[in-house]
Coordinates of C-alpha atoms in Angstrom, one line a residue:
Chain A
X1 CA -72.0 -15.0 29.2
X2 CA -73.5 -15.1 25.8
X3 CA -71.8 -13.8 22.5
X4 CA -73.3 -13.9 18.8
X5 CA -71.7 -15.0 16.4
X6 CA -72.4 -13.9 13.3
X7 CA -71.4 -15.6 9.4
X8 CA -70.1 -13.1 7.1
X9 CA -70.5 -14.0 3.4
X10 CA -71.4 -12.8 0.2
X11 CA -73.6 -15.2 -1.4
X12 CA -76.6 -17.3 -0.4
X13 CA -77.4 -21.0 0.3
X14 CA -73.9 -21.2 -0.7
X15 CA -72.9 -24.0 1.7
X16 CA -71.6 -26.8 -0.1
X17 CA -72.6 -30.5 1.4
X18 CA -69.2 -30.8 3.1
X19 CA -69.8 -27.4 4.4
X20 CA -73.1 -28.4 6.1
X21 CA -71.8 -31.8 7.5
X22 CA -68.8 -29.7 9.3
X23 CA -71.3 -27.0 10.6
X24 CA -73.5 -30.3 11.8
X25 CA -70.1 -31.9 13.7
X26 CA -69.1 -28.1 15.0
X27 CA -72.9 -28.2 16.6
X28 CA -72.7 -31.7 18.1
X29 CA -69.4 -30.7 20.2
X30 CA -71.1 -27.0 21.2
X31 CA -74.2 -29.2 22.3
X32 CA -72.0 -32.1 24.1
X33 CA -69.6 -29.1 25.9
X34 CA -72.5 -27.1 27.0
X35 CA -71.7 -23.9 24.2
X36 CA -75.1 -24.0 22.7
X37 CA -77.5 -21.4 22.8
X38 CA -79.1 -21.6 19.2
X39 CA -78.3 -21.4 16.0
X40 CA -79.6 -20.4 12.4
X41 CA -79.2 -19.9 8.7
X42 CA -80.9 -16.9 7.1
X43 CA -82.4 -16.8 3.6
X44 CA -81.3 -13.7 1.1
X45 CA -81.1 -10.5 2.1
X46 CA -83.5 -9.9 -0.8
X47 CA -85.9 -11.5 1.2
X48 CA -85.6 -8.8 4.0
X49 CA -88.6 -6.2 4.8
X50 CA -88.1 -3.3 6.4
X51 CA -91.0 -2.6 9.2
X52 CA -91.6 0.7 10.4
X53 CA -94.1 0.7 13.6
X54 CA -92.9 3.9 15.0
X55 CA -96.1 6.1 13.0
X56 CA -99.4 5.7 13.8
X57 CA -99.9 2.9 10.7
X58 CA -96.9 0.7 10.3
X59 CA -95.0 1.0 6.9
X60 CA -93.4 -1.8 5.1
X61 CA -90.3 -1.3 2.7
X62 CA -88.8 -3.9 0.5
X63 CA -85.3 -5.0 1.3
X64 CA -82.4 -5.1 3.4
X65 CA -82.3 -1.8 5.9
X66 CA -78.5 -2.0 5.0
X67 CA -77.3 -2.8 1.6
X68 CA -73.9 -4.4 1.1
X69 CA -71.3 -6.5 -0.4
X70 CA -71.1 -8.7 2.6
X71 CA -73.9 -9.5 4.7
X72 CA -75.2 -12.0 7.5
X73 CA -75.4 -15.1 6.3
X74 CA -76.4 -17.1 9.5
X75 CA -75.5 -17.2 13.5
X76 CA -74.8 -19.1 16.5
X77 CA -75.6 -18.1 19.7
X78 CA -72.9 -19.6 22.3
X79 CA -72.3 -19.5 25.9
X80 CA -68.8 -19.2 27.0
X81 CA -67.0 -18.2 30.1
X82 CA -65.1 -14.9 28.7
X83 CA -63.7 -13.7 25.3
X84 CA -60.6 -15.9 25.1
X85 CA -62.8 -19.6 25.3
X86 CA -65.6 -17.7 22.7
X87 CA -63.1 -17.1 20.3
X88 CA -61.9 -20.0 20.5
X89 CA -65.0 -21.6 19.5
X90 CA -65.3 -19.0 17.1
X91 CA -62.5 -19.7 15.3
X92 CA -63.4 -24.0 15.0
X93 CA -66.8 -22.1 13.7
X94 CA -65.7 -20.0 11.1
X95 CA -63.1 -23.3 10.1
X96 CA -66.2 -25.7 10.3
X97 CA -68.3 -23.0 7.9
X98 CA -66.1 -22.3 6.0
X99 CA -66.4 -18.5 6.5
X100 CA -65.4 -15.0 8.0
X101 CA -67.4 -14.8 11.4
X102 CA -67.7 -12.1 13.7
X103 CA -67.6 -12.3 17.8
X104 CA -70.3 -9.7 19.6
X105 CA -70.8 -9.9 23.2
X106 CA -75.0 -9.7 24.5
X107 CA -74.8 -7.0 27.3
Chain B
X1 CA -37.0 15.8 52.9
X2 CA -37.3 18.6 50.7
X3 CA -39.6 19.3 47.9
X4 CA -37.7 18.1 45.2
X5 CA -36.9 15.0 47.4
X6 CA -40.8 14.4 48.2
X7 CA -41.2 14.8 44.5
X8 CA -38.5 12.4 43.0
X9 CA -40.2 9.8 45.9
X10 CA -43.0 10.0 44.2
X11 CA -41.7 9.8 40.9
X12 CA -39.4 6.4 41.9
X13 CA -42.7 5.1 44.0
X14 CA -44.7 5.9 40.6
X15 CA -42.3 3.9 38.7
X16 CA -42.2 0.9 41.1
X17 CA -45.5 1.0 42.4
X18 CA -48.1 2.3 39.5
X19 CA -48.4 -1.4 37.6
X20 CA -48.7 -3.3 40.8
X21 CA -51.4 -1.1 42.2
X22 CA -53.2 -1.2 39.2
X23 CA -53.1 -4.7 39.2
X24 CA -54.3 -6.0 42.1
X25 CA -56.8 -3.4 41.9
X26 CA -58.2 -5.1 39.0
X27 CA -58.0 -8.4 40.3
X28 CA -60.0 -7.3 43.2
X29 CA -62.6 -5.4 41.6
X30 CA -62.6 -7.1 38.3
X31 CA -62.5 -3.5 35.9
X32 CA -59.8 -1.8 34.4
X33 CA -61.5 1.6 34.4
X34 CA -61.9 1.7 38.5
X35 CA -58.6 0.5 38.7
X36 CA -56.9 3.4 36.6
X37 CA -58.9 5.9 38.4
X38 CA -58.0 4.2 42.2
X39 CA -54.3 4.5 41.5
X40 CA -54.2 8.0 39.9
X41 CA -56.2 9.3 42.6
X42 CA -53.7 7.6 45.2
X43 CA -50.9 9.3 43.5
X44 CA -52.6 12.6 43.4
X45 CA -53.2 12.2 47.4
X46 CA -49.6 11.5 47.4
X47 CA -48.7 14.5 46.2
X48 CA -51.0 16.7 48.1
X49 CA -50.1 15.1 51.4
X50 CA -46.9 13.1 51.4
X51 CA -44.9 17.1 51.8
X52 CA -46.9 18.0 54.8
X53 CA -47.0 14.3 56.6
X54 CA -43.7 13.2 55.2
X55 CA -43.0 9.7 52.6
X56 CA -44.9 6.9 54.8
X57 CA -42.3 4.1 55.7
X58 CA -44.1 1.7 53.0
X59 CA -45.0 4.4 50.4
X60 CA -46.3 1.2 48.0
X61 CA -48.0 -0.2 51.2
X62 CA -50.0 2.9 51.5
X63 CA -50.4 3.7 48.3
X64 CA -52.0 0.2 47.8
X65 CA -54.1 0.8 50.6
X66 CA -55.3 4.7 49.7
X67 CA -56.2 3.4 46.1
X68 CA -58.4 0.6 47.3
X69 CA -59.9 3.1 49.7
X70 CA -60.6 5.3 46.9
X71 CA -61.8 2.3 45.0
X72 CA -64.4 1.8 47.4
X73 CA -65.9 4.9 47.7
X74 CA -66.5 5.0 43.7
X75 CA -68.3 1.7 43.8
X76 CA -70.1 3.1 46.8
X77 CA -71.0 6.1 45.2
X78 CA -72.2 4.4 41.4
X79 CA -74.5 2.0 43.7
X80 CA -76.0 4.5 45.2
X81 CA -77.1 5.5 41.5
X82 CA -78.0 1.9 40.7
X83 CA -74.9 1.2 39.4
X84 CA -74.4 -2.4 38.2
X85 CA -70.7 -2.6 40.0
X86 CA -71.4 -5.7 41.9
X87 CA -72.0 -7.6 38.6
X88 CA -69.0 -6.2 37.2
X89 CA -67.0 -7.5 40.1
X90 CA -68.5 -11.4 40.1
X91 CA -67.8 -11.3 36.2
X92 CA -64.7 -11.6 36.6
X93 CA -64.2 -13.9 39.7
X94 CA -61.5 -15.8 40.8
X95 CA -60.7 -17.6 37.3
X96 CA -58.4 -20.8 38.4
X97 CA -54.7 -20.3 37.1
X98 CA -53.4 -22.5 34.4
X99 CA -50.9 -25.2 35.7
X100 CA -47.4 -23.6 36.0
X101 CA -49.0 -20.2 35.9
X102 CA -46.2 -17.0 37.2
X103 CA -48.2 -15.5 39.5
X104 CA -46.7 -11.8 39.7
X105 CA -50.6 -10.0 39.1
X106 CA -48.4 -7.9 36.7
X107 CA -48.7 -10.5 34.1
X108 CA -52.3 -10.7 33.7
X109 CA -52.5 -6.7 33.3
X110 CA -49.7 -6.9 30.7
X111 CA -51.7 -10.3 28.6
X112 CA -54.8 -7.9 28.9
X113 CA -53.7 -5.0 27.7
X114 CA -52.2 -7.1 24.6
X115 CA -55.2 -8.9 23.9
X116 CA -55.4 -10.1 20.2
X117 CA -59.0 -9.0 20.8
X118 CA -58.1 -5.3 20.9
X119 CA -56.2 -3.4 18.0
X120 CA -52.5 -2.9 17.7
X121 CA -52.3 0.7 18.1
X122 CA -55.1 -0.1 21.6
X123 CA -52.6 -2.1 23.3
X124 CA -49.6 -0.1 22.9
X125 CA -51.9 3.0 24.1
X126 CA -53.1 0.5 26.9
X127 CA -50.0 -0.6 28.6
X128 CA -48.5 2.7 28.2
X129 CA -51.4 3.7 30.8
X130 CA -51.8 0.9 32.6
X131 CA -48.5 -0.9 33.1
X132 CA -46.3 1.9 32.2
X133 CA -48.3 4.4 33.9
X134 CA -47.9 7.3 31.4
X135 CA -51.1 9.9 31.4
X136 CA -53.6 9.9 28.3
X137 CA -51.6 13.4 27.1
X138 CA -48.1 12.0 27.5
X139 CA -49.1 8.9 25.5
X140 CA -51.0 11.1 23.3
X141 CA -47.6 13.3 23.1
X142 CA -45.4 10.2 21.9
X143 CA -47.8 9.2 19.0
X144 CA -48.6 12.2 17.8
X145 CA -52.4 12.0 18.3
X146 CA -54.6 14.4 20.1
X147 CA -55.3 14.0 23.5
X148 CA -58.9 13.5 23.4
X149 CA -58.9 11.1 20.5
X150 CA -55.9 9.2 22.9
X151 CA -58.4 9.0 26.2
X152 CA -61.4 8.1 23.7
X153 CA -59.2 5.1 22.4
X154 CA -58.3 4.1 25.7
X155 CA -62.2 4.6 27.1
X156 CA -63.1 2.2 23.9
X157 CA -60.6 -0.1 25.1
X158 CA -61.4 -0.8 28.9
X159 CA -65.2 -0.8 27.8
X160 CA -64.5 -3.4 25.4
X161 CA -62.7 -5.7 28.0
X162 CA -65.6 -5.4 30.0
X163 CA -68.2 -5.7 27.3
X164 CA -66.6 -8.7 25.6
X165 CA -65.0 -10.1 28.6
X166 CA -61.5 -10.4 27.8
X167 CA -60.3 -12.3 31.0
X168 CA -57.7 -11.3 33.4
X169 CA -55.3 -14.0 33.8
X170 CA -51.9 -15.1 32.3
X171 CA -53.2 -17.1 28.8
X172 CA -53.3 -21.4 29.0
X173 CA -50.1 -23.4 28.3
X174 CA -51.2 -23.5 24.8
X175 CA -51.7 -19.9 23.7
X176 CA -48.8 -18.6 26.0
X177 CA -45.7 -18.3 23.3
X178 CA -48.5 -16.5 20.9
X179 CA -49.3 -14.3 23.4
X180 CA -46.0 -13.7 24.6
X181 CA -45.0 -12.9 21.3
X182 CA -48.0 -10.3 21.1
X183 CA -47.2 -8.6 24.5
X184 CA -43.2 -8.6 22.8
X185 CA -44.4 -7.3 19.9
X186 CA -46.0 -4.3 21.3
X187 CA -42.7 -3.4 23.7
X188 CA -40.6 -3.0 20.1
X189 CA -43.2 -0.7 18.8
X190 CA -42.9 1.3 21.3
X191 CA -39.2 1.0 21.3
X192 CA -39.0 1.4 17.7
X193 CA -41.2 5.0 17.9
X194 CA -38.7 6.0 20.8
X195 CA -36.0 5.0 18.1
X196 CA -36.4 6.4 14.9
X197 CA -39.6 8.9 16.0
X198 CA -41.8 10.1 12.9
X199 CA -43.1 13.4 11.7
X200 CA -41.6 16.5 10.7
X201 CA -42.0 18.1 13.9
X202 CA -41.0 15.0 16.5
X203 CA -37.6 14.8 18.3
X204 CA -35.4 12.3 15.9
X205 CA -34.9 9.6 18.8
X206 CA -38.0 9.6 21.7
X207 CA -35.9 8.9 24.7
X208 CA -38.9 8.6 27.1
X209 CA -40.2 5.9 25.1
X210 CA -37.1 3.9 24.5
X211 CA -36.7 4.3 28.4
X212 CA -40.3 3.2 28.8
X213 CA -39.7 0.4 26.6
X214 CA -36.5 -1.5 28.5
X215 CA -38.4 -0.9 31.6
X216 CA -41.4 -3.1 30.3
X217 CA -38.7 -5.5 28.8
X218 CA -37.2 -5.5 32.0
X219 CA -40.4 -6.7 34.0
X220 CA -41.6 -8.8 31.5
X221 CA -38.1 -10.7 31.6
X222 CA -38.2 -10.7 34.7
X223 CA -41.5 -12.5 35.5
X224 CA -40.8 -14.6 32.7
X225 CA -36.9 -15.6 32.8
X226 CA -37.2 -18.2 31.2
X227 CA -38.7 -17.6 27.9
X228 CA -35.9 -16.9 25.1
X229 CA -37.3 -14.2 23.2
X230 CA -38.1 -11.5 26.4
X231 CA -34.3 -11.9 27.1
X232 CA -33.5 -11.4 23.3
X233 CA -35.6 -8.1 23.3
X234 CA -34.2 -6.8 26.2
X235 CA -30.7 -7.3 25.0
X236 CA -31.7 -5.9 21.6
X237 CA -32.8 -2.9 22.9
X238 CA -29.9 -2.7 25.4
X239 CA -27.5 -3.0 22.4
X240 CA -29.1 -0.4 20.3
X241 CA -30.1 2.4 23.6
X242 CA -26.4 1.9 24.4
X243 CA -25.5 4.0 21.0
X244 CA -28.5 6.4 21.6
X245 CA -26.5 9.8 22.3
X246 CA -23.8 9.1 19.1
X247 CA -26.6 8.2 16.8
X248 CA -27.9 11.8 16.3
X249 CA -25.0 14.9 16.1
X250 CA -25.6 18.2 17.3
X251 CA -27.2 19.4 14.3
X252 CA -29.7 17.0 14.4
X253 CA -28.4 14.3 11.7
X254 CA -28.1 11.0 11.9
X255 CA -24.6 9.3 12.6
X256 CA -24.3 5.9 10.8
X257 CA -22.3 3.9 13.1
X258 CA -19.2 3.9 11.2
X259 CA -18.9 7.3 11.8
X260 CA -20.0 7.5 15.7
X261 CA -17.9 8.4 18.2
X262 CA -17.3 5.2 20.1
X263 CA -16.5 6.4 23.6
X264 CA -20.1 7.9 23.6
X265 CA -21.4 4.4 23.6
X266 CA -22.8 3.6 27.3
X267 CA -20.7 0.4 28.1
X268 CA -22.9 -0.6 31.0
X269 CA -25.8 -1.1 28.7
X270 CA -23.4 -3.1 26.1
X271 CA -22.0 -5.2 29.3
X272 CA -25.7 -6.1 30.0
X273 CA -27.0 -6.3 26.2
X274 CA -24.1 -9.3 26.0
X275 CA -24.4 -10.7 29.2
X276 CA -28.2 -11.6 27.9
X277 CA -26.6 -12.8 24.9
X278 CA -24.3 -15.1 26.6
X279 CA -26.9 -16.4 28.6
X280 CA -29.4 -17.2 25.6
X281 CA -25.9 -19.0 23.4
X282 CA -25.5 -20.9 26.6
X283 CA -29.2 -22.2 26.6
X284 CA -28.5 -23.9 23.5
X285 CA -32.2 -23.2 22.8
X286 CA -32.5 -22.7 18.8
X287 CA -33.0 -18.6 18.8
X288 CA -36.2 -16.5 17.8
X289 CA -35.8 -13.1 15.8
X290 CA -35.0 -11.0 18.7
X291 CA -32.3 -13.4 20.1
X292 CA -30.8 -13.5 16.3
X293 CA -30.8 -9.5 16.4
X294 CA -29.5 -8.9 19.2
X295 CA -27.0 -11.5 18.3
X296 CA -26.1 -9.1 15.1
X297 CA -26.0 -6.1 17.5
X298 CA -23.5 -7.9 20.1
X299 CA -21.0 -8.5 16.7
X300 CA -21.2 -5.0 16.2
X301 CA -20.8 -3.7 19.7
X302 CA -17.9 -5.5 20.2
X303 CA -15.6 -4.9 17.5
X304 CA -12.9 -3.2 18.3
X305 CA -12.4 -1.6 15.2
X306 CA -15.2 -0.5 12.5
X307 CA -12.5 -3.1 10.2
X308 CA -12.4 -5.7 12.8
X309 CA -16.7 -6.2 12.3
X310 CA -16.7 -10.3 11.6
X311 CA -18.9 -9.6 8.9
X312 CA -19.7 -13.1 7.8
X313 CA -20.7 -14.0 11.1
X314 CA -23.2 -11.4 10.8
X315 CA -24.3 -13.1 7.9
X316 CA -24.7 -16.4 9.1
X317 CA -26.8 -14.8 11.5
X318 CA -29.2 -13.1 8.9
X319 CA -29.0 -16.6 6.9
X320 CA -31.1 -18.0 9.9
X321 CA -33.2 -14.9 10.3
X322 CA -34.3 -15.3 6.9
X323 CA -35.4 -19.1 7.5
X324 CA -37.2 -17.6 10.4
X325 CA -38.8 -14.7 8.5
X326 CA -38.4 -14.5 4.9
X327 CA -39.5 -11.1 4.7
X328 CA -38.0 -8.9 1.8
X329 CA -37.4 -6.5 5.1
X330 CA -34.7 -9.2 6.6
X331 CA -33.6 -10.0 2.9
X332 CA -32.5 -6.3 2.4
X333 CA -30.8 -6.3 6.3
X334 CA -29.0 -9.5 5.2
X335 CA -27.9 -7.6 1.5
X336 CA -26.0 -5.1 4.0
X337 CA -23.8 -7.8 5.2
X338 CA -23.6 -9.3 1.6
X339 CA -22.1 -6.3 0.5
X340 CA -19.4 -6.3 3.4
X341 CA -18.4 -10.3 2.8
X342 CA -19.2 -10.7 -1.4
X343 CA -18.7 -6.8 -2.4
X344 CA -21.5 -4.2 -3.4
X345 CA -22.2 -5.6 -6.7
X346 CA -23.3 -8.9 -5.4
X347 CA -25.3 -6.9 -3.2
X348 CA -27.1 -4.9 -5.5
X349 CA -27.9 -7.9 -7.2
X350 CA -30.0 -9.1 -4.2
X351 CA -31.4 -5.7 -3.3
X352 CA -32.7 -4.8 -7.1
X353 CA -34.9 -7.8 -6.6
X354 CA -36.7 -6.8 -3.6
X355 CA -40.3 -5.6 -3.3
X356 CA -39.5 -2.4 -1.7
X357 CA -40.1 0.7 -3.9
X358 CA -42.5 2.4 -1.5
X359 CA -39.6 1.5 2.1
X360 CA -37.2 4.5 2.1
X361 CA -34.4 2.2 3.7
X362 CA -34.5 0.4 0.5
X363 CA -33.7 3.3 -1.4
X364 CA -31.0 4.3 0.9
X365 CA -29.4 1.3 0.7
X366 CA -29.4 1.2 -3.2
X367 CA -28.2 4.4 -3.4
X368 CA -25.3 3.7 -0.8
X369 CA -24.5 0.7 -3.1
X370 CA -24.4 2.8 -6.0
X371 CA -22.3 5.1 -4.9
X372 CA -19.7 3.0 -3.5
X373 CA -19.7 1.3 -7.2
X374 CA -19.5 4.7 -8.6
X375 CA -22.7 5.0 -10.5
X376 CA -23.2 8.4 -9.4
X377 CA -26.0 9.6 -11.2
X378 CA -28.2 6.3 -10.0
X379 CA -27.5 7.1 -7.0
X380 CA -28.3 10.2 -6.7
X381 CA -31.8 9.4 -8.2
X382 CA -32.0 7.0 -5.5
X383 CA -31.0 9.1 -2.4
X384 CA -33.8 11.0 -3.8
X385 CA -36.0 8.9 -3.5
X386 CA -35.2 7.9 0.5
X387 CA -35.5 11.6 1.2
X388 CA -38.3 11.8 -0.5
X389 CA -39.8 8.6 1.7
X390 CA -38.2 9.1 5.0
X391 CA -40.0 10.4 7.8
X392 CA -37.5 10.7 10.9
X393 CA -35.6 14.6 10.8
X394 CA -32.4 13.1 11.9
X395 CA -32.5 10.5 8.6
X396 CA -33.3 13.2 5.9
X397 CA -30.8 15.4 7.2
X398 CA -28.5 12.5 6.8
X399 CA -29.1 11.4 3.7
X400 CA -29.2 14.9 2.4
X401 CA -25.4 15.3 3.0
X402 CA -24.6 11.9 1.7
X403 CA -26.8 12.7 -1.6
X404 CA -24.5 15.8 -1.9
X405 CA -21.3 13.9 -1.5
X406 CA -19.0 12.8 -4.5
X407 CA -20.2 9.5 -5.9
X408 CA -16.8 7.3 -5.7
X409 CA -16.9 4.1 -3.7
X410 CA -16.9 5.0 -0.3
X411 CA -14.1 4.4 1.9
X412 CA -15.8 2.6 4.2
X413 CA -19.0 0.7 4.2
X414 CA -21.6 3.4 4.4
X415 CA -25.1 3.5 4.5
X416 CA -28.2 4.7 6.1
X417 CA -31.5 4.4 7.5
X418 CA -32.9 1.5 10.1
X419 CA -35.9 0.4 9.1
X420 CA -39.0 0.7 10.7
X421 CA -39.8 -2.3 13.1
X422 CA -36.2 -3.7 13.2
X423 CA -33.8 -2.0 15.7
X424 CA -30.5 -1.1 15.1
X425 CA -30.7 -1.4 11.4
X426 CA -28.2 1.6 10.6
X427 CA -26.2 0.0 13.0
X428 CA -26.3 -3.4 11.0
X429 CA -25.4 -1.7 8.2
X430 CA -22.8 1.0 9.5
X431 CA -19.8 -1.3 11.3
X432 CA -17.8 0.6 13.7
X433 CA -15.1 -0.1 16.6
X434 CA -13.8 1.0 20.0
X435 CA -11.1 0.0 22.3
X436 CA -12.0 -1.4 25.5
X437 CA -14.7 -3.0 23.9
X438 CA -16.8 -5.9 25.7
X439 CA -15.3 -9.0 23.9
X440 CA -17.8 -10.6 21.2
X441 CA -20.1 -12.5 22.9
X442 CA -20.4 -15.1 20.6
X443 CA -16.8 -16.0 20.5
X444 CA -16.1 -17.1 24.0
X445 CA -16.3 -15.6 27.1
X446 CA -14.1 -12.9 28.5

């Protein structure tokens, strides 16, 4: 069973060194106990286009398709056995990033 | 067997029966939602057959049976439409039980159904349906909601289990008194709705959730006898269900326990509330919040006169509640007893400094304070102000009278309302006595 887990936060690159060498520990144990899907940290929101391909010529916007205070900052991707054990490994995450993070299940 | 016999088999099979079917239905097929449907169904074939055919000799035995029959066919049926049951079923598997596990399948339903995961309001709904066995509209009845937004909530809930995977099985060694406390948590809200019911409209005490309440406190002391804080609910609610039918007068207002008629108290409940008491003092285990509540509620029960109420041991006990939870909630609780042991001024002293301007017990109690000082005019401003906050009928009737009452120092201690999510309160506040009282627990035994 996978689950996303998603970094809430409201600023960019804002991980301070320490930050980075926790969320670098915090991957090592999810890599050693067999957690680890993948994992990544996303640039701005302001770097976001919006892609359209629905028409017969696709159309690009500018921006985020969402706008908002709080937005995805990054993600891991983890495998664990049920709810309890992900958000367990949530909550080590969310210590080691020093962040809000949010648990979603993949169907 | 007559009808009405057929029916209240039913009804005491439902009782016994509904949470155990339910459970080892899930276990089995690993989702809430067939489960649910498996048992209802086996009721409702109950009920349509058990007056023709007569009660089987192991009504659970075949109810059991008949639900996982019924089970069965719906699994058949949804893989016949490419339904993706089998999944479902080897999702959950056979997870190995923590060391030490209790291994009544009632546990894991209960943990489940008061999964951090979900929201408050979710796992009351859910283990009123699922362990409890109410239906959608009768839980939808107690809280005041509609029925369909009740069932939606409920859907939401099982699919989310599912979805997310929220395992069935009693939590690790580790998690277990956090989780306890969650699943304990969720049986005194549903007390405390029963208790002091809100909205204009609702009944001033709920008595089929106060009932539904002890019954869960019951089973969950009972599969757990040895954790502290179950048996310290249980007893609280005891204590505070045992003053039920003097707590409300025929009109409809609330009787502050100094002024409740004593021999309306059911002493079998008391006789139980302190035998839990006993056993917890005996344990020498250092007490939770329930076991220190229930503690202030066997003082109470067990004084033989309203005079007689050893006040300062009720304040001892509040003087460790606080260290537990140092809440301006407990703070004004413990200013009650203040005002008993030190006098209402010292009281007031400790109340005016409290946080509370939007709580209508806070009010109450200032106003009470007042008046018994004689600052009549403060008082009334602040009897005002309760009304003005206080959502249960009974309460506003209450404190309606007492706002039109002369504002000289009461004759007794006297004031009002408990607060929301901490039984008994009025009875904290309002001492009273009775003769043939069970002896205070905390003083010997009898």
């Amino acid at each position: 069973m996978q689950y996303l887990v998603s970094v809430i936060d409201h600023r960019t690159n804002s991980a301070t060194e320490a930050e980075m060498a926790d969320i670098n520990a915090y991957n090592d144990v999810l890599k050693a106990e067999g957690h680890w899907v993948f994992a990544g940290g996303l640039a701005s929101p302001d770097s976001a286009t919006v892609i359209d391909g629905r028409g017969a010529d696709a159309v690009f916007t500018d921006g985020p398709f969402l706008e908002s205070k709080e937005f995805l900052a990054g993600f891991w991707v983890i495998e664990a056995p049920d709810l309890d054990v992900a958000l367990e490994l949530a909550a080590e995450g969310s210590k080691a990033c020093n962040r809000r993070v949010e648990v979603r299940p993949f169907l | 067997m007559n009808a009405a016999d057929i029916r209240e088999a039913i009804a005491r099979v439902h009782r016994e029966e509904w949470a155990r079917i339910v459970a080892s239905l899930t276990k089995r097929f690993g989702d809430l939602d067939i489960a649910e449907e498996a048992a209802a169904e086996a009721f409702a074939t109950a009920v349509e057959r058990w007056p023709g055919d007569g009660v089987p000799p192991a009504p659970g035995a075949w109810l059991t049976t008949t639900a996982n029959r019924k089970a069965v066919d719906r699994i058949r049926r949804e893989r016949k439409r490419g339904g993706k049951q089998e999944e479902a079923q080897a999702m959950y598997g056979d997870t190995p039980e923590p060391h030490g596990a209790i291994e009544d399948e009632r546990l894991r339903l209960i943990f489940t159904c008061c999964h951090p995961a979900l929201a408050t309001e979710t796992r009351v709904a859910l283990t009123l349906r699922m362990v409890g066995g109410l239906t959608v509209p009768e839980i939808a009845r107690a809280f005041l909601v509609q029925e369909s937004a009740m069932g939606q909530r409920i859907t939401r809930a099982k699919a989310k289990i599912k979805a997310a995977r929220i395992p069935y099985r009693v939590p690790s060694a580790t998690d277990l008194p956090a989780r306890v406390s969650g699943v304990l948590a969720v049986l005194f809200l549903v007390f405390n709705e029963g208790y002091l019911a809100t909205g204009p409209d609702a009944d001033p005490v709920r008595r089929d959730l106060t009932a539904e309440a002890i019954r869960l406190a019951r089973l969950i002391r009972d599969l757990m006898p040895a954790d502290g804080e179950a048996a310290g609910l249980l007893a609280l609610m005891l204590l505070t269900e045992a003053r039920r039918t003097a707590r409300v007068s025929a009109s409809g207002e609330l009787v502050p326990l100094g002024e409740q008629d004593r021999g309306a108290w059911d002493a079998a409940l008391i006789a139980e509330g302190h035998r839990l008491v006993r056993e917890r003092l005996a344990s020498g285990a250092a007490p939770g919040r329930y076991q220190i509540l229930a503690a202030v509620n066997a003082v109470h029960t067990s004084a033989l006169d309203m005079r007689d109420t050893d006040w300062s041991q009720i304040l001892a006990l509040y003087d460790l509640l606080v260290r537990l939870d140092p809440s301006p909630i407990v703070a004004l609780n413990r200013a009650v007893a203040v005002a008993e042991v030190d006098g209402p001024e010292a009281a007031l002293a400790i109340v005016d400094r409290l946080p509370l301007d939007g709580y209508h017990a806070y009010h109450a109690t200032r106003a009470d304070l007042l008046r018994r000082l004689g600052r009549s005019a403060l008082s009334r401003a602040a009897y005002d102000r309760a009304i003005e906050l206080a959502g249960n009928t009974a309460e506003t009737a209450y404190l309606t009278r007492r706002r039109g009452q002369p504002g000289l120092p009461a004759p007794r201690p006297m004031s009002s309302a408990p607060p929301r999510g901490h039984i008994g309160k009025d009875d904290l506040e309002e001492p009273g006595p009775r003769r043939d009282r069970e002896p205070n627990p905390l003083k010997g035994r009898p």
